[in-house]
Coordinates of C-alpha atoms and ligand atoms in Angstrom, one line a residue:
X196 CA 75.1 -170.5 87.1
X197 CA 76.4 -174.4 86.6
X198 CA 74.6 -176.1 83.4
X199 CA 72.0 -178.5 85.7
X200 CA 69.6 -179.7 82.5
X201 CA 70.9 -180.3 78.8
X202 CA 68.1 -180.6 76.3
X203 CA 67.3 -180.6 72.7
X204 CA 65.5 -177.6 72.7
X205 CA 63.8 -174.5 74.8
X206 CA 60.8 -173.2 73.7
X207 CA 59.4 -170.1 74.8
X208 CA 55.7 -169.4 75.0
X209 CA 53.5 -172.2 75.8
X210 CA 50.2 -171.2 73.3
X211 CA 48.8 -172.9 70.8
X212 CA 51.7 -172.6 68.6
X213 CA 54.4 -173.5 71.8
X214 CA 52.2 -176.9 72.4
X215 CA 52.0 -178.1 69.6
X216 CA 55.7 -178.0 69.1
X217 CA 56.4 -179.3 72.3
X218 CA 53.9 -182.4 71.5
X219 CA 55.6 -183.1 68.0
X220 CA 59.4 -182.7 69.3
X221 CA 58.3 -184.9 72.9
X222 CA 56.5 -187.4 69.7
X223 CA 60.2 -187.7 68.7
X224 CA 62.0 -188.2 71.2
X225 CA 63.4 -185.1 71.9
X226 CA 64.4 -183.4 75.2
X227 CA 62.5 -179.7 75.5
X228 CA 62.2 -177.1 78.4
X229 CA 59.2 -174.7 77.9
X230 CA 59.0 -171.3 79.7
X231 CA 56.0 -169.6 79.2
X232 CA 54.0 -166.5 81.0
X233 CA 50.2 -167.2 80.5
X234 CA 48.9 -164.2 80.3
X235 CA 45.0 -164.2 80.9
X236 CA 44.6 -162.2 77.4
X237 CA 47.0 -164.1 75.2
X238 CA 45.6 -164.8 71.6
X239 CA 45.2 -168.8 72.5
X240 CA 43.2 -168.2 76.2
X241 CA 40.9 -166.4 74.4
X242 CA 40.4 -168.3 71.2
X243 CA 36.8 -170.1 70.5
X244 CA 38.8 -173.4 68.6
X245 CA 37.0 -173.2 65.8
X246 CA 38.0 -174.8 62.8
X247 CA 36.4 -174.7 60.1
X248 CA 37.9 -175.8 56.0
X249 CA 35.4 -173.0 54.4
X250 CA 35.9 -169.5 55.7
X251 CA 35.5 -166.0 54.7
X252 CA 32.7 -163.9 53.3
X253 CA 33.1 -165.3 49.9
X254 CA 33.2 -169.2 51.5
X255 CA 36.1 -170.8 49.6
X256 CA 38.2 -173.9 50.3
X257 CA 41.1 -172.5 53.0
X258 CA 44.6 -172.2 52.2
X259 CA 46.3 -176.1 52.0
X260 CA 42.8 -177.3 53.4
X261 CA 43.5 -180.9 51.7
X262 CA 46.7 -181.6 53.5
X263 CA 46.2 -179.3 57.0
X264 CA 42.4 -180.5 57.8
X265 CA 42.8 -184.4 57.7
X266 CA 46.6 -183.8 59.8
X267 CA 45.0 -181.5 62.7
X268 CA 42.3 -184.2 63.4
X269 CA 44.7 -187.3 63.5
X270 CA 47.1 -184.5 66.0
X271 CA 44.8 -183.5 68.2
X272 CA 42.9 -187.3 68.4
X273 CA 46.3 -189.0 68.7
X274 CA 46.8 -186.2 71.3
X275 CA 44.0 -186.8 73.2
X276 CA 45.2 -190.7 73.3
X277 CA 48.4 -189.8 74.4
X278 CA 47.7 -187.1 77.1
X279 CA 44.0 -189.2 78.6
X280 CA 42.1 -186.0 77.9
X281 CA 39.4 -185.1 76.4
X282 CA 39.5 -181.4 74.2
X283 CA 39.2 -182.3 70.4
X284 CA 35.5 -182.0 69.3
X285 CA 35.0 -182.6 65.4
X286 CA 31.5 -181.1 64.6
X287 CA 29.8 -180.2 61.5
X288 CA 29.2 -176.3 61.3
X289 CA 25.9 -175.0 59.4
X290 CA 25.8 -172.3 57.4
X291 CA 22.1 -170.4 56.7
X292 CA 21.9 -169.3 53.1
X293 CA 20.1 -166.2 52.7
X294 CA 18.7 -166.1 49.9
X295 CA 17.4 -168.5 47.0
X296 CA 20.1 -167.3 44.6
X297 CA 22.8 -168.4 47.6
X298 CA 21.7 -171.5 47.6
X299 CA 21.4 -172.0 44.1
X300 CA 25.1 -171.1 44.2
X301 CA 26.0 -173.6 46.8
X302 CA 24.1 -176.4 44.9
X303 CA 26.4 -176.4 42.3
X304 CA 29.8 -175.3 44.0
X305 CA 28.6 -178.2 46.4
X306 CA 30.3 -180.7 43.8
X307 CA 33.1 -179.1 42.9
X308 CA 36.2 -180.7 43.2
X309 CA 38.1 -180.0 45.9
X310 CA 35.0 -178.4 47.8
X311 CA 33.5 -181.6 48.1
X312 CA 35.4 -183.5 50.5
X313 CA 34.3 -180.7 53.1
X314 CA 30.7 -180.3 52.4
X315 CA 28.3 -182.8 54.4
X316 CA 25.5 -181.5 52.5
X317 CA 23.4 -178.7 51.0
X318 CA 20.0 -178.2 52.8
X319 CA 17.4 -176.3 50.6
X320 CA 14.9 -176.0 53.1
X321 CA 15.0 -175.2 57.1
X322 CA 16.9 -177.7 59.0
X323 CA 17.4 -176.4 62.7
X324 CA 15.0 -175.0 64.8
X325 CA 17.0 -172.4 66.6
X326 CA 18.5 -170.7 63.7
X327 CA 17.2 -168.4 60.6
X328 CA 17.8 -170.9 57.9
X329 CA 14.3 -170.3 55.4
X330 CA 16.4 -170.5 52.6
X331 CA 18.2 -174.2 54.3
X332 CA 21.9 -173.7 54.4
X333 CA 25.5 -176.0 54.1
X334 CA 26.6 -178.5 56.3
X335 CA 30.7 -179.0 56.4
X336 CA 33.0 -182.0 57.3
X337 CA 35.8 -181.7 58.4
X338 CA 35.1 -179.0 60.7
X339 CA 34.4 -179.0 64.5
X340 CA 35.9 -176.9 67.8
X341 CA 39.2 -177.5 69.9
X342 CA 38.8 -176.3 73.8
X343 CA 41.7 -174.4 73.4
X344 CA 42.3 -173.8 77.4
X345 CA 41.8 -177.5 78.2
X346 CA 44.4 -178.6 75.3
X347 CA 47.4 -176.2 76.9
X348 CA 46.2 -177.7 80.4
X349 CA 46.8 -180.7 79.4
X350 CA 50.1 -180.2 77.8
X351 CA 51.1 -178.0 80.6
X352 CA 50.2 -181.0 83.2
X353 CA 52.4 -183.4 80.9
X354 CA 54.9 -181.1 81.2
X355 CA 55.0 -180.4 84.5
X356 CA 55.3 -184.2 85.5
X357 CA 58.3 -184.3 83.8
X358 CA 59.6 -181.1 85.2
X359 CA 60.4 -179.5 82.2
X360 CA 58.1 -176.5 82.2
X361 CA 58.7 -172.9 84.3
X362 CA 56.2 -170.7 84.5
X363 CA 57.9 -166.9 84.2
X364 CA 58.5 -164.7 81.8
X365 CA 61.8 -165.4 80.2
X366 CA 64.7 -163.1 80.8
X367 CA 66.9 -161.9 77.5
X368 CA 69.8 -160.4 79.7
X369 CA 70.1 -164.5 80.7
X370 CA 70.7 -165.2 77.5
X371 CA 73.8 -167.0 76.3
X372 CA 74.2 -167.8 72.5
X373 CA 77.1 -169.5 71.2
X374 CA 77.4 -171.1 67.6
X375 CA 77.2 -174.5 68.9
X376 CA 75.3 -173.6 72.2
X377 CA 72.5 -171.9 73.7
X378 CA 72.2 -171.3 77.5
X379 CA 69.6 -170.0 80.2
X380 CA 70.0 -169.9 83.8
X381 CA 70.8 -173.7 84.2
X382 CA 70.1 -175.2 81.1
X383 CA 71.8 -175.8 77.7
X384 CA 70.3 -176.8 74.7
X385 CA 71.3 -176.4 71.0
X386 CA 68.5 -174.4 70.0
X387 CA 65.6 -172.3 71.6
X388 CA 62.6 -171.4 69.3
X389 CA 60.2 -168.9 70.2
X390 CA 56.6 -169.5 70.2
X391 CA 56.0 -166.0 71.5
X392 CA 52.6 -164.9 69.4
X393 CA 52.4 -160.9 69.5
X394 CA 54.9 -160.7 71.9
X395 CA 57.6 -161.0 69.4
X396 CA 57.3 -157.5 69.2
X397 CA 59.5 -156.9 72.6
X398 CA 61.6 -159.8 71.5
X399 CA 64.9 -158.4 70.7
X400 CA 65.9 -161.4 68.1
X401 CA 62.6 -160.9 66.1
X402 CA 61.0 -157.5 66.8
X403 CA 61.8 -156.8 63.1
X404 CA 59.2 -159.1 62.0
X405 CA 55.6 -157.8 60.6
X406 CA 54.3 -159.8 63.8
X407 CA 50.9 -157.4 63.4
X408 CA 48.5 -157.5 66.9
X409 CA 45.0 -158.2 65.5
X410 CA 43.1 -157.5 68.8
X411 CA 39.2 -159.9 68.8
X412 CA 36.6 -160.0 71.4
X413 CA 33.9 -162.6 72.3
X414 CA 31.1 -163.1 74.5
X415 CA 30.3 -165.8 76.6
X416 CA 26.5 -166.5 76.4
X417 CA 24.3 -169.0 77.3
X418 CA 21.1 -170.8 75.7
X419 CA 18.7 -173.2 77.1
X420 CA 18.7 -175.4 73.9
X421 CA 21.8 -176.6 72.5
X422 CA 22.1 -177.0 68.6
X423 CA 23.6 -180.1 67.1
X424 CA 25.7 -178.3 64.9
X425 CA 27.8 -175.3 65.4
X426 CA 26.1 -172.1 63.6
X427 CA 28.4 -169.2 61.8
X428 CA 27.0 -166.8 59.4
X429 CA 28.4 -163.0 60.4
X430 CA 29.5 -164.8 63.9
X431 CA 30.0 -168.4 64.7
X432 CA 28.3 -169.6 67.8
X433 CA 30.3 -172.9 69.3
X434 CA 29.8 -175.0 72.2
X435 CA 31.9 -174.9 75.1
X436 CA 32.3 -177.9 77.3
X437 CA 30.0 -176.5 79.8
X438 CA 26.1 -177.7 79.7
X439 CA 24.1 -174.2 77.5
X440 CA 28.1 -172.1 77.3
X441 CA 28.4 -171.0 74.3
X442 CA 30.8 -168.7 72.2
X443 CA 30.1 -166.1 70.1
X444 CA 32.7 -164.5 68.1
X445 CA 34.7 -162.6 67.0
X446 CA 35.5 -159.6 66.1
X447 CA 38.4 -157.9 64.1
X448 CA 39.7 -154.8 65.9
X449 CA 42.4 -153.9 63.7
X450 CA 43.2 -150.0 65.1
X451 CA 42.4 -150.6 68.8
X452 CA 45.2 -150.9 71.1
X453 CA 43.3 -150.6 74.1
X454 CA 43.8 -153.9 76.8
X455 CA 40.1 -154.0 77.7
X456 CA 36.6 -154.9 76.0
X457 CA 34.2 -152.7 74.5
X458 CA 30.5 -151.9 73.9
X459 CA 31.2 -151.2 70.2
X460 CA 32.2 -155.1 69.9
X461 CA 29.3 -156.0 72.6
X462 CA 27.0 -155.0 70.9
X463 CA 28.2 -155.8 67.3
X464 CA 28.7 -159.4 68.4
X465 CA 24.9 -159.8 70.0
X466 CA 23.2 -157.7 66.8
X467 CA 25.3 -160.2 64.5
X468 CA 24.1 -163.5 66.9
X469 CA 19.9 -162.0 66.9
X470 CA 20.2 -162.1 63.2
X471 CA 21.6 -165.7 63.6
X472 CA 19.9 -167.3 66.1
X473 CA 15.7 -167.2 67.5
X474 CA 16.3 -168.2 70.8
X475 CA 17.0 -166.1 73.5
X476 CA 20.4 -166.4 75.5
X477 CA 22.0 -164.2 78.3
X478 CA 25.6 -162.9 78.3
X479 CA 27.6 -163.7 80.7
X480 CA 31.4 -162.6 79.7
X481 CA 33.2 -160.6 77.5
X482 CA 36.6 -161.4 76.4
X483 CA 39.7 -159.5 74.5
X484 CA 42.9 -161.1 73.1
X485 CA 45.5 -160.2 70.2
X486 CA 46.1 -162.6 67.5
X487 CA 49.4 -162.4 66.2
X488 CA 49.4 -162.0 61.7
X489 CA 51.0 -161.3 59.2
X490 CA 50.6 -159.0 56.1
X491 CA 50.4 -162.5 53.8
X492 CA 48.3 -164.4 56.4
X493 CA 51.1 -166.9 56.5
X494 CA 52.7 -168.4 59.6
X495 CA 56.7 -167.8 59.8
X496 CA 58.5 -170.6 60.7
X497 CA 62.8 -170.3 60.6
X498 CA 66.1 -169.5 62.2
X499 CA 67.3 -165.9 62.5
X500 CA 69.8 -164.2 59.9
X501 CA 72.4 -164.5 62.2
X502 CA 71.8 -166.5 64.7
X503 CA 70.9 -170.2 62.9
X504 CA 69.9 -172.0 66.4
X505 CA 67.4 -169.3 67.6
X506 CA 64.1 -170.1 65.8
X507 CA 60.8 -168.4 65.1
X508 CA 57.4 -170.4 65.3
X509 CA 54.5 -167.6 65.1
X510 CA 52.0 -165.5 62.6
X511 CA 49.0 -168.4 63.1
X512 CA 46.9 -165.4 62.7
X513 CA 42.9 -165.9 63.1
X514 CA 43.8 -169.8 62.6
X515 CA 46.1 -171.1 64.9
X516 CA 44.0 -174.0 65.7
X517 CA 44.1 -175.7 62.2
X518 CA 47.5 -173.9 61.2
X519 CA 50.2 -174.7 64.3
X520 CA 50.0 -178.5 64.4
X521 CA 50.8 -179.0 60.6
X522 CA 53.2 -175.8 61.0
X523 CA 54.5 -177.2 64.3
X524 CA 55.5 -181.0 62.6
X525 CA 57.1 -179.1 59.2
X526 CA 59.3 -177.5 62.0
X527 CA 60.0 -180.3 63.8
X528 CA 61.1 -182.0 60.5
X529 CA 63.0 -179.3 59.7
X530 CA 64.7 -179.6 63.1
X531 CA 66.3 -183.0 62.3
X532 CA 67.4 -182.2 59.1
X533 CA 64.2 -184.5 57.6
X534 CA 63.1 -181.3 55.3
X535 CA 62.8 -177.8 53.9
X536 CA 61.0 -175.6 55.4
X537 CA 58.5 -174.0 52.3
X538 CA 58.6 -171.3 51.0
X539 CA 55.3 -169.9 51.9
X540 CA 56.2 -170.3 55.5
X541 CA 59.4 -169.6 55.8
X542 CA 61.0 -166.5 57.5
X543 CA 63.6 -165.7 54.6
X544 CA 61.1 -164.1 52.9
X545 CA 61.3 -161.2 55.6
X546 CA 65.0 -161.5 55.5
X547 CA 64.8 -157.9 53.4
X548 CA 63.2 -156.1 57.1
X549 CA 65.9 -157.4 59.2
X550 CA 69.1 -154.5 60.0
X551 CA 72.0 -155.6 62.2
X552 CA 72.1 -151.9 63.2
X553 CA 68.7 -151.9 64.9
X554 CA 68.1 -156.0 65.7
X555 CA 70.1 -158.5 67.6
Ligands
FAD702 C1 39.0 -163.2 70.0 C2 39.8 -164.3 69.3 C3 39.2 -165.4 68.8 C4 39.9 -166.4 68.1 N1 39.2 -167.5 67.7 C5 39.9 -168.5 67.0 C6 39.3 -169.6 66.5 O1 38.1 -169.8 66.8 N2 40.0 -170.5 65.8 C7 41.3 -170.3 65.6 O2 42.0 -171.2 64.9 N3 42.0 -169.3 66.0 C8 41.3 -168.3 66.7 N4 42.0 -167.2 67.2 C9 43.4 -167.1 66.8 C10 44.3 -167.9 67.8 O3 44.0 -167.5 69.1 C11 45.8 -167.6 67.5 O4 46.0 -168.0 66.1 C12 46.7 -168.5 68.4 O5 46.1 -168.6 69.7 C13 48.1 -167.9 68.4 O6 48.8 -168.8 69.3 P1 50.3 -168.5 69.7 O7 50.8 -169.6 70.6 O8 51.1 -168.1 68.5 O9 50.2 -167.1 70.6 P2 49.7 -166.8 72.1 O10 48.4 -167.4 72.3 O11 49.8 -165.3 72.2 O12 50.8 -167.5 73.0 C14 52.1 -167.0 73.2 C15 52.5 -167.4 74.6 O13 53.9 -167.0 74.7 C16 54.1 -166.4 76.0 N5 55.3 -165.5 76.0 C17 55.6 -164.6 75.1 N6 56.7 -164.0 75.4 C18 57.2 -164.6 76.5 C19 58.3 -164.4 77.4 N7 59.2 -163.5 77.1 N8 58.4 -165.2 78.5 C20 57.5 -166.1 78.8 N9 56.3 -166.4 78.0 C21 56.2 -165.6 76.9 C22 52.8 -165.6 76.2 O14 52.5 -165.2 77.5 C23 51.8 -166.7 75.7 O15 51.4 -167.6 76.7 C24 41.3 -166.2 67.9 C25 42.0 -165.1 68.5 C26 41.2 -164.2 69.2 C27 42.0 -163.0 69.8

């Protein structure tokens, strides 16, 4: 087929992880193609947006919070600017303490530094009606939801005006790869990255990384009274943009394999939302996805062994939202040469898994 397009770069996968990379390459100046399959169960369709700087049972400070929190809100709100959509909702998200000893914790990790910049404040007494709070509970900064499916609409739209988006699944056998060169059908670029998310597994350049399918359900619900905050202790309940949708989610399914929801995670999520919440609500949907991780909870950014101009962007785990747009710019840095990628990230470290015998 005659070379029609020449362009920077071809992404494939248009997720969270693919749109944030096209949005920081278009930022400078680059030319991109994107092909992308959306799948009605990929990892980002399915994602709540949450983002949140203190996570986990144990509530600690999130891995490079200080530098990843305050770039994802100037992304997605310069985003927003450039694109004329709205999708970026920073929000504080409350915390109930459950006991007295809880909150006498909180009360003094509360002003620790480092903690501090993303704690609002510590309530020690009920604050919101519709939630079990006796005890009061935390209030973060920093924190808030991203509609995840009106943020890849948007980018989509952008890049359909400019004609630089297909919608199919991309074809390996029309590969080309030259040192210098990469070609597809009509196009040539001098690089393609993949932004593939689980489906790395059935890519024959990187189905020797530990791309490990985490599959996660939620539940649609919806309430008549609408919290100013979003709630998250054993689930997190966030708003959607429709008037009394909500959220509730999710859970980590780390042996199931099966493409469908379940009752088990039905009714785990609604037990875990009665404990959290005293109003009633009604569910509506149920929803699956698979997030793609990693054994070190790390994203892997890089070029292959071999090949240097076919690129890895993928492992955002149960965070894409915060993780891809800081990820997505180190890339893009690392694209023009500006810097290294780091260490954490960076896909050498799974150099020891790859075997010309087996791999591309
Ligand atoms: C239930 C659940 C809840 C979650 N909640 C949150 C949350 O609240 N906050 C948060 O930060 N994260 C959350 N996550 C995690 C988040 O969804 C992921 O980190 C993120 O979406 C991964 O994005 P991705 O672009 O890497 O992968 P994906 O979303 O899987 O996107 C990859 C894209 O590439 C396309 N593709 C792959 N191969 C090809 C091919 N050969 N040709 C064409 N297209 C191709 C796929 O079809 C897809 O469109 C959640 C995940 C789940 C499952």
């Amino acid at each position: 087929m005659p070379i029609k397009t020449k362009v920077d770069h071809i992404i494939v996968g248009q997720g969270l992880a693919g749109s944030c990379l096209a949005i920081q390459l278009l930022n400078r100046g680059k030319k991109i193609v994107t092909f992308d399959e959306p799948g009605k169960n990929r990892a980002s369709k399915v994602a709540a947006g949450l983002f949140n700087p203190i996570t986990g049972k144990r509530m600690t400070k999130s891995w490079k919070a200080d530098e990843i929190f305050p770039y994802l809100i100037q992304f997605y709100s310069d985003t927003e600017r450039l694109l004329s959509k709205k999708f970026f909702h920073p929000l504080p998200i409350y915390r109930p303490f459950v006991s007295v000893e809880e909150q006498n914790e909180w009360m003094a990790l509360s002003a620790a530094e480092g903690v501090k910049n993303f704690i609002d404040k510590v309530f020690t007494g009920s604050v919101y009606d519709q939630t079990n709070d006796l005890f009061g509970g935390i209030l973060t900064t920093q924190s808030g939801y991203l509609d995840v499916s009106s943020f890849m609409l948007a980018v989509c739209s952008s890049l359909k005006k400019e004609n630089v988006y297909r919608e199919n699944n991309f074809d390996f056998s029309r590969l080309k790869v030259s040192i210098a060169t990469i070609e597809y059908e009509d196009t040539e670029a001098s690089s393609i990255i993949f932004c593939d998310g689980v489906r790395a597994n059935n890519n024959p350049f990187f189905d020797w990384l530990p791309v490990r399918p985490l599959k996660g359900e939620t539940l649609s619900v919806s309430m008549d009274e609408k919290p100013g905050a979003i709630f998250n202790r054993g689930v997190y309940l966030v708003p959607t943009d429709q008037d009394n949708s909500f959220t509730v989610g999710a859970t980590y399914q780390p042996n199931d394999s099966s493409e469908m929801t379940s009752t088990m995670a039905r009714n785990e999520l609604e037990e875990k939302l009665r404990a959290l919440v005293k109003i009633p609500f009604t569910v509506n949907h149920q929803n699956w996805g698979i997030r793609p991780t990693t054994p070190d909870r790390r994203p892997i950014l890089g070029p292959h062994p071999i090949h240097k101009n076919i690129i890895a962007f993928n492992g955002m785990g149960t965070k894409g939202v915060s993780l891809a747009p800081y990820f997505s710019g180190q890339l893009a840095d690392w694209l023009e040469g500006k810097t290294e990628i780091q260490n954490e990230v960076n896909i050498e470290r799974f150099k020891a898994l790859y075997s010309r015998l087996s791999s591309l």
